[in-house]
Short mmCIF file of C-alpha atoms in Angstrom, two decimals:
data_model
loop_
_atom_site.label_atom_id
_atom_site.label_comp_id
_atom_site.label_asym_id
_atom_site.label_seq_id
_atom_site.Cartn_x
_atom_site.Cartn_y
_atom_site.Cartn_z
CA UNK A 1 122.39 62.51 56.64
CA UNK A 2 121.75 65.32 59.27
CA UNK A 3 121.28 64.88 62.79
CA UNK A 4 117.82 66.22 62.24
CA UNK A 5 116.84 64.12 59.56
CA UNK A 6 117.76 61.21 61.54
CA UNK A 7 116.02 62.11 64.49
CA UNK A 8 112.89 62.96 62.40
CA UNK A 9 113.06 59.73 60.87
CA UNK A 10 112.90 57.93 64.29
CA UNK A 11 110.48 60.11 66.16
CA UNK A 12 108.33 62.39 63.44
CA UNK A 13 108.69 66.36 62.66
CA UNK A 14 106.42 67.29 65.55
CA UNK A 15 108.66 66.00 68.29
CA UNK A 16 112.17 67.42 66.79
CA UNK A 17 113.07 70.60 66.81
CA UNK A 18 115.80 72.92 65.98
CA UNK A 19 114.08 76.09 66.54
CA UNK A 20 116.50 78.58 67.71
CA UNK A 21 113.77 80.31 70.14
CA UNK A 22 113.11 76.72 71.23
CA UNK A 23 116.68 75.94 71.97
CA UNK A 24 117.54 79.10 73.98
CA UNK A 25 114.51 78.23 76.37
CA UNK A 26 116.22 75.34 77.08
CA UNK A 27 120.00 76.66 77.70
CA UNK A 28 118.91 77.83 81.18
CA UNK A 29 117.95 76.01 84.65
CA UNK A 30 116.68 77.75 87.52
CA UNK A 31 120.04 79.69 87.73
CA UNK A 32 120.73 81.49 84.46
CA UNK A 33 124.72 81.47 83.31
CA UNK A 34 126.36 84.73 84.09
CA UNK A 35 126.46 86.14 80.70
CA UNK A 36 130.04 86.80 81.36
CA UNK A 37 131.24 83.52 81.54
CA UNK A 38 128.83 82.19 78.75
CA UNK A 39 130.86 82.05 76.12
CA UNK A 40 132.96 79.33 78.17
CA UNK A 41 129.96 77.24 77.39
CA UNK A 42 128.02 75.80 74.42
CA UNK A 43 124.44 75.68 76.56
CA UNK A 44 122.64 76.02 73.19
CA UNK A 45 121.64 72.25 72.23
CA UNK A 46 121.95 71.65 68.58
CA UNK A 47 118.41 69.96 68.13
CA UNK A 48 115.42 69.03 70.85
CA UNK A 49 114.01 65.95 70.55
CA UNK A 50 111.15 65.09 73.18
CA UNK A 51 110.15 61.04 72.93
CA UNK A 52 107.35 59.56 73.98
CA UNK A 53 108.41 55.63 75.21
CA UNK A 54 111.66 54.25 76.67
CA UNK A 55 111.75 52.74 73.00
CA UNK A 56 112.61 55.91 71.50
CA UNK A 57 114.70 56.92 74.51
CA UNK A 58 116.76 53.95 73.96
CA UNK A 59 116.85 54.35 70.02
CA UNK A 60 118.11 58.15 70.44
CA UNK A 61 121.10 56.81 72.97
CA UNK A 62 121.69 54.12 70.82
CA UNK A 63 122.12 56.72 67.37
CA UNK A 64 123.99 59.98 69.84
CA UNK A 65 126.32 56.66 71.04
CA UNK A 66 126.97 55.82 67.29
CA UNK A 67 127.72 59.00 66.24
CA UNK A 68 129.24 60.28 69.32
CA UNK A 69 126.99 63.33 69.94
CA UNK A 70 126.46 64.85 73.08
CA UNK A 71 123.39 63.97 74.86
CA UNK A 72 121.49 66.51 77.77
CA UNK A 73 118.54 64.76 79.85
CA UNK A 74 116.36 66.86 81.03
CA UNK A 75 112.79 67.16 83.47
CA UNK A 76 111.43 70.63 84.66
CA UNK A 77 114.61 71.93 84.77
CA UNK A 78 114.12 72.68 88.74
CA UNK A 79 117.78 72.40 90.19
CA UNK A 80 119.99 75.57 89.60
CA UNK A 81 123.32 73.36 89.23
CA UNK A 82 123.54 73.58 85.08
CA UNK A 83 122.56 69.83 85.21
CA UNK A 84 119.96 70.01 83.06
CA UNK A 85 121.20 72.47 80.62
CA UNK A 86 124.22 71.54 77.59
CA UNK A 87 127.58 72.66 78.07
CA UNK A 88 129.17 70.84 74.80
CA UNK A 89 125.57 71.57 72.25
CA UNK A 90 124.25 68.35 70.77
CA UNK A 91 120.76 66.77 71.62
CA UNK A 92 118.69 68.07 74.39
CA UNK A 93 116.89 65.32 75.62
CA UNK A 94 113.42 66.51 77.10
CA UNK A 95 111.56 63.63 78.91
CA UNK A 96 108.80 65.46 80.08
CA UNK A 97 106.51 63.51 77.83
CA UNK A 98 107.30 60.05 79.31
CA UNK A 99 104.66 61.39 82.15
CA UNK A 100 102.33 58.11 82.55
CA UNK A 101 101.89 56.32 86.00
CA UNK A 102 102.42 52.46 84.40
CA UNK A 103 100.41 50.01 87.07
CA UNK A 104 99.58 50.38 90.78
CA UNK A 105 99.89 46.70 92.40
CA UNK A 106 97.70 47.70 95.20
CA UNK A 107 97.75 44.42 97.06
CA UNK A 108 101.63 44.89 97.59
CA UNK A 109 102.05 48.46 97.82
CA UNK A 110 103.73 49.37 94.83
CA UNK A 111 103.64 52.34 91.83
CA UNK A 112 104.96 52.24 88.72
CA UNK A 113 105.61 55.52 87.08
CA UNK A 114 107.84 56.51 83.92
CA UNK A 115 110.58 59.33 84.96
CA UNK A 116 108.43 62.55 83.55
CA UNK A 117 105.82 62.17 86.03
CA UNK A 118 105.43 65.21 88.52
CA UNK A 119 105.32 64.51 91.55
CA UNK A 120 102.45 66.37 92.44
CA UNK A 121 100.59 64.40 90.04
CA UNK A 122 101.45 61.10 92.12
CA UNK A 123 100.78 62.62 95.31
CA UNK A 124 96.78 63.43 93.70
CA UNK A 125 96.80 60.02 92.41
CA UNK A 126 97.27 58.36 95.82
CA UNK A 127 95.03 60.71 97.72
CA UNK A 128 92.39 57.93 95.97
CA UNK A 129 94.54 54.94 98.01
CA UNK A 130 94.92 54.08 101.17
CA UNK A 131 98.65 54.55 100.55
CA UNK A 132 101.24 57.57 100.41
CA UNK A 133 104.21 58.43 99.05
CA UNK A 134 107.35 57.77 101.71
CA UNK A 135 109.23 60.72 100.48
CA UNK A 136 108.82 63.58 98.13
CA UNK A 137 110.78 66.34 97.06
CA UNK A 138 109.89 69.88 98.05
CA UNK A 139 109.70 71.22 94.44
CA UNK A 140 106.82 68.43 94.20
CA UNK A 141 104.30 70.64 92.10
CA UNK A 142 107.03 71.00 89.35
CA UNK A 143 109.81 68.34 89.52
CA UNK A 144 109.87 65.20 87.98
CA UNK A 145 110.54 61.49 89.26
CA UNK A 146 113.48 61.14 87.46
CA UNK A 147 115.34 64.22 88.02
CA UNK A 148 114.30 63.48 91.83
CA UNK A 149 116.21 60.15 91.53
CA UNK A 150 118.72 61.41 89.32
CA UNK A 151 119.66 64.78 92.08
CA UNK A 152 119.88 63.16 95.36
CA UNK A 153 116.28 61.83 96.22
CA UNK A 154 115.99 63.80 99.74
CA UNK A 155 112.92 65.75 100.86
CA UNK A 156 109.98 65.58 102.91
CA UNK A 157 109.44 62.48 104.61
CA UNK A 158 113.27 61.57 104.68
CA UNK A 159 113.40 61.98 108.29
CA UNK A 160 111.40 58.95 108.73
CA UNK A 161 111.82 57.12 105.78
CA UNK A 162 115.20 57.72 104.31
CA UNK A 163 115.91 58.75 100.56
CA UNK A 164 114.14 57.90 97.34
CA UNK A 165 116.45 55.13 96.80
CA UNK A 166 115.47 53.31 99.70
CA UNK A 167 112.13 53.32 98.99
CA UNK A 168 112.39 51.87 95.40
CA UNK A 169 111.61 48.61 94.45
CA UNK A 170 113.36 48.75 90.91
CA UNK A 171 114.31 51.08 88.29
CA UNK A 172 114.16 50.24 84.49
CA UNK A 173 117.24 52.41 82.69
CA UNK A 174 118.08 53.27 79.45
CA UNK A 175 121.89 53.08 79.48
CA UNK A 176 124.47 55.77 76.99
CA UNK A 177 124.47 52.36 74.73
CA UNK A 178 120.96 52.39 74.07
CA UNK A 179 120.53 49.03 75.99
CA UNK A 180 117.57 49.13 78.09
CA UNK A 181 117.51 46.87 81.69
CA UNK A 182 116.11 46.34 85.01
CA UNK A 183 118.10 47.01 87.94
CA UNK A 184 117.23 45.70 91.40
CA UNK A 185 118.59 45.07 94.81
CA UNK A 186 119.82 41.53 93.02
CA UNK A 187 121.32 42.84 90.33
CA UNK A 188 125.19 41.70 90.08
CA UNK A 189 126.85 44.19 88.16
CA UNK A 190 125.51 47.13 89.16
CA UNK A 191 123.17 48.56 92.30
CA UNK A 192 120.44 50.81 92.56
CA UNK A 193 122.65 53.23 95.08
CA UNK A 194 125.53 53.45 92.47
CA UNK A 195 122.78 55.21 89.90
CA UNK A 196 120.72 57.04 92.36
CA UNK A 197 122.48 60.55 92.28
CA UNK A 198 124.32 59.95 89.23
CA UNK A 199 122.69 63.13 87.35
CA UNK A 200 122.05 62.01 84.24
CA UNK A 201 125.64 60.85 83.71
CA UNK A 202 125.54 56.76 84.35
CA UNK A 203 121.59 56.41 82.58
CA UNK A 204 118.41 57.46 82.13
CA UNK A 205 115.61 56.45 84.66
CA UNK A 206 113.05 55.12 82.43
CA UNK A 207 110.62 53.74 84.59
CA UNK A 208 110.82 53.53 88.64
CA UNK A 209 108.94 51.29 90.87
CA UNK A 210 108.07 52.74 93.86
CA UNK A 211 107.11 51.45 97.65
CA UNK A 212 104.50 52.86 98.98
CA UNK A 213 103.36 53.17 102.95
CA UNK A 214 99.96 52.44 103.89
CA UNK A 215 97.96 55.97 105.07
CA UNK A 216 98.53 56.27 108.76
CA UNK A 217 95.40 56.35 111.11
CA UNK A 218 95.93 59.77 112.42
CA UNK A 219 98.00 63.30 111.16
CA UNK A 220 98.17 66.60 112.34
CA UNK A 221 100.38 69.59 110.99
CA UNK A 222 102.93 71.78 113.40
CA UNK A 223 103.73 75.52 113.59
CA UNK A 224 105.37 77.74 115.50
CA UNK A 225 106.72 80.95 115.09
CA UNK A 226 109.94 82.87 117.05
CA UNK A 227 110.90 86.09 117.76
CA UNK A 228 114.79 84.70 117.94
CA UNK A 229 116.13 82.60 114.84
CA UNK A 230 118.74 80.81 117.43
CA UNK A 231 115.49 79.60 119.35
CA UNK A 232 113.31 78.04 116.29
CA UNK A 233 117.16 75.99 115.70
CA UNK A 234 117.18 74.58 119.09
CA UNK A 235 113.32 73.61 118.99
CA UNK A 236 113.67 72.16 115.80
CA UNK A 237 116.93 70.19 116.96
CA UNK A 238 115.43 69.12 119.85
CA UNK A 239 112.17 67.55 117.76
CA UNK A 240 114.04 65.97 115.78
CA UNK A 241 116.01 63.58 118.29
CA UNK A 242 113.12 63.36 120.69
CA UNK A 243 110.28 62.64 118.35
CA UNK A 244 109.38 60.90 114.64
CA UNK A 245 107.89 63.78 112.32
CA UNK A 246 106.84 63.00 108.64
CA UNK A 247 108.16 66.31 107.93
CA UNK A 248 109.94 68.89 109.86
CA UNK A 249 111.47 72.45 108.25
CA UNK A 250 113.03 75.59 109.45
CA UNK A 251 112.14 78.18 107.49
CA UNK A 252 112.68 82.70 108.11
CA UNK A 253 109.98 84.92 108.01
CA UNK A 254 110.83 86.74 104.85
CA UNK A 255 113.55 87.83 103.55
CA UNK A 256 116.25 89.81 105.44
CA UNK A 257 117.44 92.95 104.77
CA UNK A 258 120.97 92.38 105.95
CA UNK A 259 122.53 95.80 104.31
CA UNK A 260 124.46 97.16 106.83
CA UNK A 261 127.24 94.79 106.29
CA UNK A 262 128.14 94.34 109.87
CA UNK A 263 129.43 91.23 110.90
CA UNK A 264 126.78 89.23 112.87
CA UNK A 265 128.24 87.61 115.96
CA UNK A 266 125.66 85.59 116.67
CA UNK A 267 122.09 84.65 115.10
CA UNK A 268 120.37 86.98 117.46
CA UNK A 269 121.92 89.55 115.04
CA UNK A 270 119.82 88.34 112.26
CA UNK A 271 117.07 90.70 111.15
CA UNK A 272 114.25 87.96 111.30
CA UNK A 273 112.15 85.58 113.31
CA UNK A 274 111.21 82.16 111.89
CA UNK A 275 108.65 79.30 111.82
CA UNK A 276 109.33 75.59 112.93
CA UNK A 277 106.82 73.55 110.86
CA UNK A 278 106.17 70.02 109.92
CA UNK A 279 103.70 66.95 109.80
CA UNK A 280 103.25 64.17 112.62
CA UNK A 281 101.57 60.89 111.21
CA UNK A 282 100.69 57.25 113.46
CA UNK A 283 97.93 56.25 115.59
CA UNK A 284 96.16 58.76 117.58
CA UNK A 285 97.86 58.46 120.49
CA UNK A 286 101.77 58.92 118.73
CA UNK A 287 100.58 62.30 117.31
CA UNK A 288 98.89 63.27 120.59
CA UNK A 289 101.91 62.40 122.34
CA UNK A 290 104.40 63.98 119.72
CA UNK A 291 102.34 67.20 119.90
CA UNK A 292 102.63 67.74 123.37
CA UNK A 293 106.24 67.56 123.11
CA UNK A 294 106.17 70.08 120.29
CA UNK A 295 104.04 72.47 122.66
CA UNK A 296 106.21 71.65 125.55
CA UNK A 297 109.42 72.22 123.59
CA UNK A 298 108.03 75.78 122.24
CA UNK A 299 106.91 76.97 125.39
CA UNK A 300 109.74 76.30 126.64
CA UNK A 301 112.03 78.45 124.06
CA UNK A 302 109.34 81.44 124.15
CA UNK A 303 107.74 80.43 120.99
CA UNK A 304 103.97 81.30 119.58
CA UNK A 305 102.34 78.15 118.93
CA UNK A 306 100.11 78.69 116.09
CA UNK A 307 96.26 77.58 115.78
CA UNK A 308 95.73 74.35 113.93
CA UNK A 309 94.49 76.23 110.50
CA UNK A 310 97.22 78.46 110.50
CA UNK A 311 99.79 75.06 110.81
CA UNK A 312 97.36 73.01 108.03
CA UNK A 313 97.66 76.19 105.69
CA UNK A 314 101.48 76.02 105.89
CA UNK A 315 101.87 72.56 105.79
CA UNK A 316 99.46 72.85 102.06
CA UNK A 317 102.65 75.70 100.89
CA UNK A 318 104.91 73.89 102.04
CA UNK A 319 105.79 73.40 98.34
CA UNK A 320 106.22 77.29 97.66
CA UNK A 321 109.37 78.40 99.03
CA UNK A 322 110.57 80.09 95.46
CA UNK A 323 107.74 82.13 95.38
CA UNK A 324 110.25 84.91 96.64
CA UNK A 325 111.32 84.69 93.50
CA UNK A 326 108.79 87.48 92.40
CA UNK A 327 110.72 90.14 94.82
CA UNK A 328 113.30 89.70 92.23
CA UNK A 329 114.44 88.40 88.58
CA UNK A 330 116.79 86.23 90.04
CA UNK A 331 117.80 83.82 93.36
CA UNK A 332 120.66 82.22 93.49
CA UNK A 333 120.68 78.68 96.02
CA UNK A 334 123.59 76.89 97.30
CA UNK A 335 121.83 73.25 98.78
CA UNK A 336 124.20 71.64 101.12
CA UNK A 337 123.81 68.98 103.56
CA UNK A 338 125.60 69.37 107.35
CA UNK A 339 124.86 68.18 110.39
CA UNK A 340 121.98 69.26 112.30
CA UNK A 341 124.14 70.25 114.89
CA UNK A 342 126.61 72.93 112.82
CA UNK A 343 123.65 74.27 111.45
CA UNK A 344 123.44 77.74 113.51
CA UNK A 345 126.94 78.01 112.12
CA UNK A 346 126.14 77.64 108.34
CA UNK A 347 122.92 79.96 109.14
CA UNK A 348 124.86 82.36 110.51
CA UNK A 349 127.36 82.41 107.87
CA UNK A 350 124.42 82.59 105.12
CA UNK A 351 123.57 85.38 106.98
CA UNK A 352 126.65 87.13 106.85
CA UNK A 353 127.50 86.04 102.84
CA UNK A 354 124.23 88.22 102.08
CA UNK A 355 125.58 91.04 104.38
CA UNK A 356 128.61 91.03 102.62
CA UNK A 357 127.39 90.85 99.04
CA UNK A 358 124.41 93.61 100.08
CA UNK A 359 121.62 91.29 99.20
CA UNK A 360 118.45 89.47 100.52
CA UNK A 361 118.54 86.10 101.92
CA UNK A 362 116.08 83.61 102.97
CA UNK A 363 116.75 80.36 104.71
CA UNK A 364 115.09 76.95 104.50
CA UNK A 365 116.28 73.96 106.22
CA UNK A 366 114.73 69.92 106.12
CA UNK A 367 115.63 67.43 108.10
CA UNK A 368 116.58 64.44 106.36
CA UNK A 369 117.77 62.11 109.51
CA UNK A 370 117.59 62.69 113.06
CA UNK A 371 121.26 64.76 113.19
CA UNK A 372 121.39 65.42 109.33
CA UNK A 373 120.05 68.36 107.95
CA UNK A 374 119.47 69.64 104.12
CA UNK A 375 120.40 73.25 104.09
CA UNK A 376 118.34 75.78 101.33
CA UNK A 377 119.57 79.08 101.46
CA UNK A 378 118.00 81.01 98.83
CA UNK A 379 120.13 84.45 98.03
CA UNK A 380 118.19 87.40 95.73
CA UNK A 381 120.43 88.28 92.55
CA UNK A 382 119.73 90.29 89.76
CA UNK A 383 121.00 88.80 86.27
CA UNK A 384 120.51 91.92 84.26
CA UNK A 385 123.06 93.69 86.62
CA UNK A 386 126.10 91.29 85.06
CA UNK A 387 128.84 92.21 87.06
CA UNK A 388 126.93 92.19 90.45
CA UNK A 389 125.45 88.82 89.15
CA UNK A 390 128.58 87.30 88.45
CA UNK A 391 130.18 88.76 92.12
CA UNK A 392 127.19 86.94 93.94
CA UNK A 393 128.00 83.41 91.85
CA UNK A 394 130.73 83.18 94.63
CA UNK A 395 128.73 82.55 97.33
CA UNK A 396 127.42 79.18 96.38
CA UNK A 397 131.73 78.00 95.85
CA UNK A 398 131.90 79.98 99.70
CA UNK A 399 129.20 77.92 101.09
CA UNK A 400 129.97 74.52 99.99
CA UNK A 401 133.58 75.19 101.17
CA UNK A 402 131.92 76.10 104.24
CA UNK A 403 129.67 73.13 104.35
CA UNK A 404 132.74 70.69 103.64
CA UNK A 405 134.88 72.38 106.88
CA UNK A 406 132.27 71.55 108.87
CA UNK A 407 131.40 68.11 108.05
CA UNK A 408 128.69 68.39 105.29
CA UNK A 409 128.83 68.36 101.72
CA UNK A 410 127.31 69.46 98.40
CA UNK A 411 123.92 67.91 97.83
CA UNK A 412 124.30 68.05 94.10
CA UNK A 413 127.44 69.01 91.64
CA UNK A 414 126.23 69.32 87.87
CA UNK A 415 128.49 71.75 86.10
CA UNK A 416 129.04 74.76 88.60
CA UNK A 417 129.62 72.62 91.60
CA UNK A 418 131.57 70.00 90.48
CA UNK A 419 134.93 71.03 91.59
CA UNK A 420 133.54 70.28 95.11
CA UNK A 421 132.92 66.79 94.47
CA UNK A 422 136.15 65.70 95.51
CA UNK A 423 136.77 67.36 98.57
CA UNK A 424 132.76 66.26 99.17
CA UNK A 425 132.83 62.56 98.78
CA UNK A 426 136.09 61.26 97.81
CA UNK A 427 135.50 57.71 97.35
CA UNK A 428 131.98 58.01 95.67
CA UNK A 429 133.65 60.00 92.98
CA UNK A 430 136.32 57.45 92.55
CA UNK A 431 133.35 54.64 92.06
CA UNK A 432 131.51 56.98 89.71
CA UNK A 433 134.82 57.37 87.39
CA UNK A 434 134.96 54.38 87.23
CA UNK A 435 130.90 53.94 86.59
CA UNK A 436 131.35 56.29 84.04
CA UNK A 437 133.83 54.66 82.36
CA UNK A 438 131.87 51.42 82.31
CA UNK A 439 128.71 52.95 81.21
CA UNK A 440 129.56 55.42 79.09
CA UNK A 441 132.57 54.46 77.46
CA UNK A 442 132.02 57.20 74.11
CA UNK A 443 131.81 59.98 76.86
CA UNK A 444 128.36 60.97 75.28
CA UNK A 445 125.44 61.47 78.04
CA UNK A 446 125.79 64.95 80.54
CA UNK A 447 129.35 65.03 79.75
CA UNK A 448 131.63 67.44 80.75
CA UNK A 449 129.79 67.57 84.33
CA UNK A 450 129.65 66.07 87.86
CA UNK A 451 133.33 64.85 87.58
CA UNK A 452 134.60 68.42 85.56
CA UNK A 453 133.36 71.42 84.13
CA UNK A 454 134.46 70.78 80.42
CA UNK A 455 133.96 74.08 78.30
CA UNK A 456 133.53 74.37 74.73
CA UNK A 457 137.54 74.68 74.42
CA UNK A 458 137.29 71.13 74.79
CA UNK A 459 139.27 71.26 78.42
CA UNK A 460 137.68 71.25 81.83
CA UNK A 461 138.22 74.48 83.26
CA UNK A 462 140.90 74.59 86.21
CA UNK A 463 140.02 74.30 89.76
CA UNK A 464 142.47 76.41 90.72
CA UNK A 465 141.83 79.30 87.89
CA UNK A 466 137.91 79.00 89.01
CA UNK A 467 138.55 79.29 92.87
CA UNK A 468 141.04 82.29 92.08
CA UNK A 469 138.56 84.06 89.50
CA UNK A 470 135.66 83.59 92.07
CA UNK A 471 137.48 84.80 95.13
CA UNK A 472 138.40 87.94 93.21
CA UNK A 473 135.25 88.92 91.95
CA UNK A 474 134.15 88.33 95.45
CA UNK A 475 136.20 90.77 96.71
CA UNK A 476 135.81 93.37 94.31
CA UNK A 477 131.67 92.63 94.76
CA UNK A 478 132.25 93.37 98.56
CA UNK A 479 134.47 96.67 97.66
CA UNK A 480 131.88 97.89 95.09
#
């Protein structure tokens, strides 16, 4: 019996499908394949098969486990890592449908949601509550609760409240088996913290339950712009160890047009000012205090403190950093984490990567702790120009590497990054072999990912032959 056939049998005609249209709009995430290297990869899925309960979830594991067929989860599709996209074919597994917020226990704080549910869709449901979410991502209006767990779980709100994972009470998952549990801070054989971050290698998040924080009495939004990048860094730093934001981001005004390719010796080079911005949240008299500081603190630096409708209207985009993306058909994003204070180093290096390579860059940076700092350079490529394209896929290895020498680390691996997870976090990647192993003993969900990037060949492709073959196109990108 076909794969199809058996899938149609369990879920109906409607929700299978092996449309070859269909299929290519899912071989792509945010960051299309260089076309060059495509045929490395099998990122066409066989079949798409989109259930509708953790039932069916479980009963397609359970048959791909069987019959030892690969098997892609996928959300929106928001991270630019190849995560969410096939690199062996088989079933593309699109959970978009499993979208319905379960129970909200209001006496105790708590939301259930299944792992399709956008984010933005929570955050509308709770402006009804007197509670909030803790932590969101910024892709909110797109990305889904499960890829959010599944990719890290840092965003806005960390700074005060941590990561996803701390703020979740328990997670049902569908394992590669096809058994379905409940995992909790008293489960034995496995924790919540050993799946959070797994992407979509160790299980699928079926259902999460999340903790909520009761609305605070008082809020009020932040901004400031600078003349001086290097000044908006030191403010922000500064805010960051001296008072409690909700929120509190770095972002430039606009892209640069670093062309010249001179080397920038400091960030007063740059060609671009930027905005500190954020959220304060507490009783009246914390944000009143907090806000002084911020006014103090800008003042001080020769900053332009913004009116309070200009801060509320950026604090409402916050959301919209990839809007850029309409300057061109492409941007290419390396996220890395480092600590807050190496980050005019890694700016100034994004700086000079897009000097180098002759293209635009923006910069974006959230604070996730107090001296921690989620880094979101965003670099304008142009797929249709292949070779230039596949010359600018070398910045994100460059950056990482850069990232790692200084004490940070990759904030996500999927297939393009995950020669870095060594050299990021050593021992994690030792505990999620062996999670792997445990979990997923046919080798059957994301494989070939996170731990290796296994091509269609059916061999991982070389560290060493990738860090050569990047390098090299580098260098003939910067020469040409």
């Amino acid at each position: 019996m076909s794969l199809e056939r058996i899938m149609t049998d369990l879920l109906g005609s409607h929700r299978v499908s092996t449309s070859y249209v269909e299929r290519t709009a899912y071989s792509h995430d945010l960051a299309p394949i260089p076309r060059n290297v495509l045929w490395l990869f099998n990122s066409l899925p066989d079949i798409i098969v989109k259930p509708q309960s953790l039932g069916e979830v479980a009963g397609i594991l359970r048959l791909a486990n069987n019959l030892k067929v690969p098997v892609t989860p996928r959300g929106s599709a928001t991270w630019g890592y190849g995560g969410a996209v096939p690199n062996l074919g088989g079933i593309l597994l699109d959970l978009r449908d499993l979208n319905k917020i379960v129970s909200f226990d209001e006496a105790r704080g708590l939301l259930t949601v299944q792992c399709g549910v956008v984010w933005k869709d929570v955050l509308d449901f709770l402006e009804k509550t007197d509670y909030e979410l803790p932590v969101y991502p910024s892709s909110a209006p797109s990305s889904t609760v499960g890829g959010f767990a599944a990719t890290g779980g840092l965003g806005y709100g960390s700074i005060e409240y941590g990561s996803l994972g701390d703020n979740v009470a328990s997670i049902t998952i569908i394992l590669p088996t096809g058994e379905k549990t409940i995992v909790d801070s008293s489960t034995g054989w496995v924790t919540p913290d050993q799946l959070f971050g797994s992407e979509g290698g160790l299980c699928i998040f079926g259902e999460l339950t999340l903790r909520l924080v009761p609305k605070r009495q008082s809020g009020a939004p932040f901004l400031a712009y600078f003349h001086q990048l290097a000044n908006a860094v030191e403010v922000a730093k500064d805010l960051a160890r001296s008072t409690k934001p909700f929120s509190l981001i770095l972002r430039a005004f606009g892209f640069v047009r670093s062309r010249e390719r001179e080397v920038l010796l400091s960030l007063e080079g740059a060609e671009s000012g930027a905005i500190v911005f954020g959220y304060y949240a507490g009783t009246p008299d914390q944000v009143e205090e907090s806000m002084n500081t911020f006014v103090e603190m800008v003042a001080k630096k020769g900053g332009i403190l913004r009116p309070r409708y200009e801060a509320e209207f950026e604090w409402s985009e916050r959301f919209y950093p990839l809007r850029i993306k309409k300057l061109g058909p492409t941007v290419l994003t390396s996220d890395v984490l480092v600590p807050s204070n190496r980050l005019t180093e890694i700016i100034q290096y994004a700086w000079q990567l897009g000097c180098d390579a002759s293209t635009d860059v923006e910069v974006e940076a959230i604070w996730v702790s107090s001296d921690q700092v989620l880094f979101l350079p965003l670099f304008l490529s142009d797929e249709r120009r292949s070779f230039r394209y596949l010359t600018h896929s070398a910045i994100t290895k460059k950056l990482i590497d850069r990232a790692i020498a200084i004490g940070g680390r990759s904030y996500g691996y999927g297939l393009w990054n995950s020669f870095h997870f060594a050299a990021s976090e050593p021992t994690r990647r030792k505990e999620f072999t062996k999670m792997k192993h445990l979990l997923d003993p046919n080798g059957i969900l994301n494989p070939g990912k996170t731990l290796t990037a296994k091509t269609r060949l059916g061999f991982p492709l070389p560290r060493t032959l990738y860090a050569g073959f990047l390098e090299t196109l580098w260098r003939l990108g910067v020469w040409f």
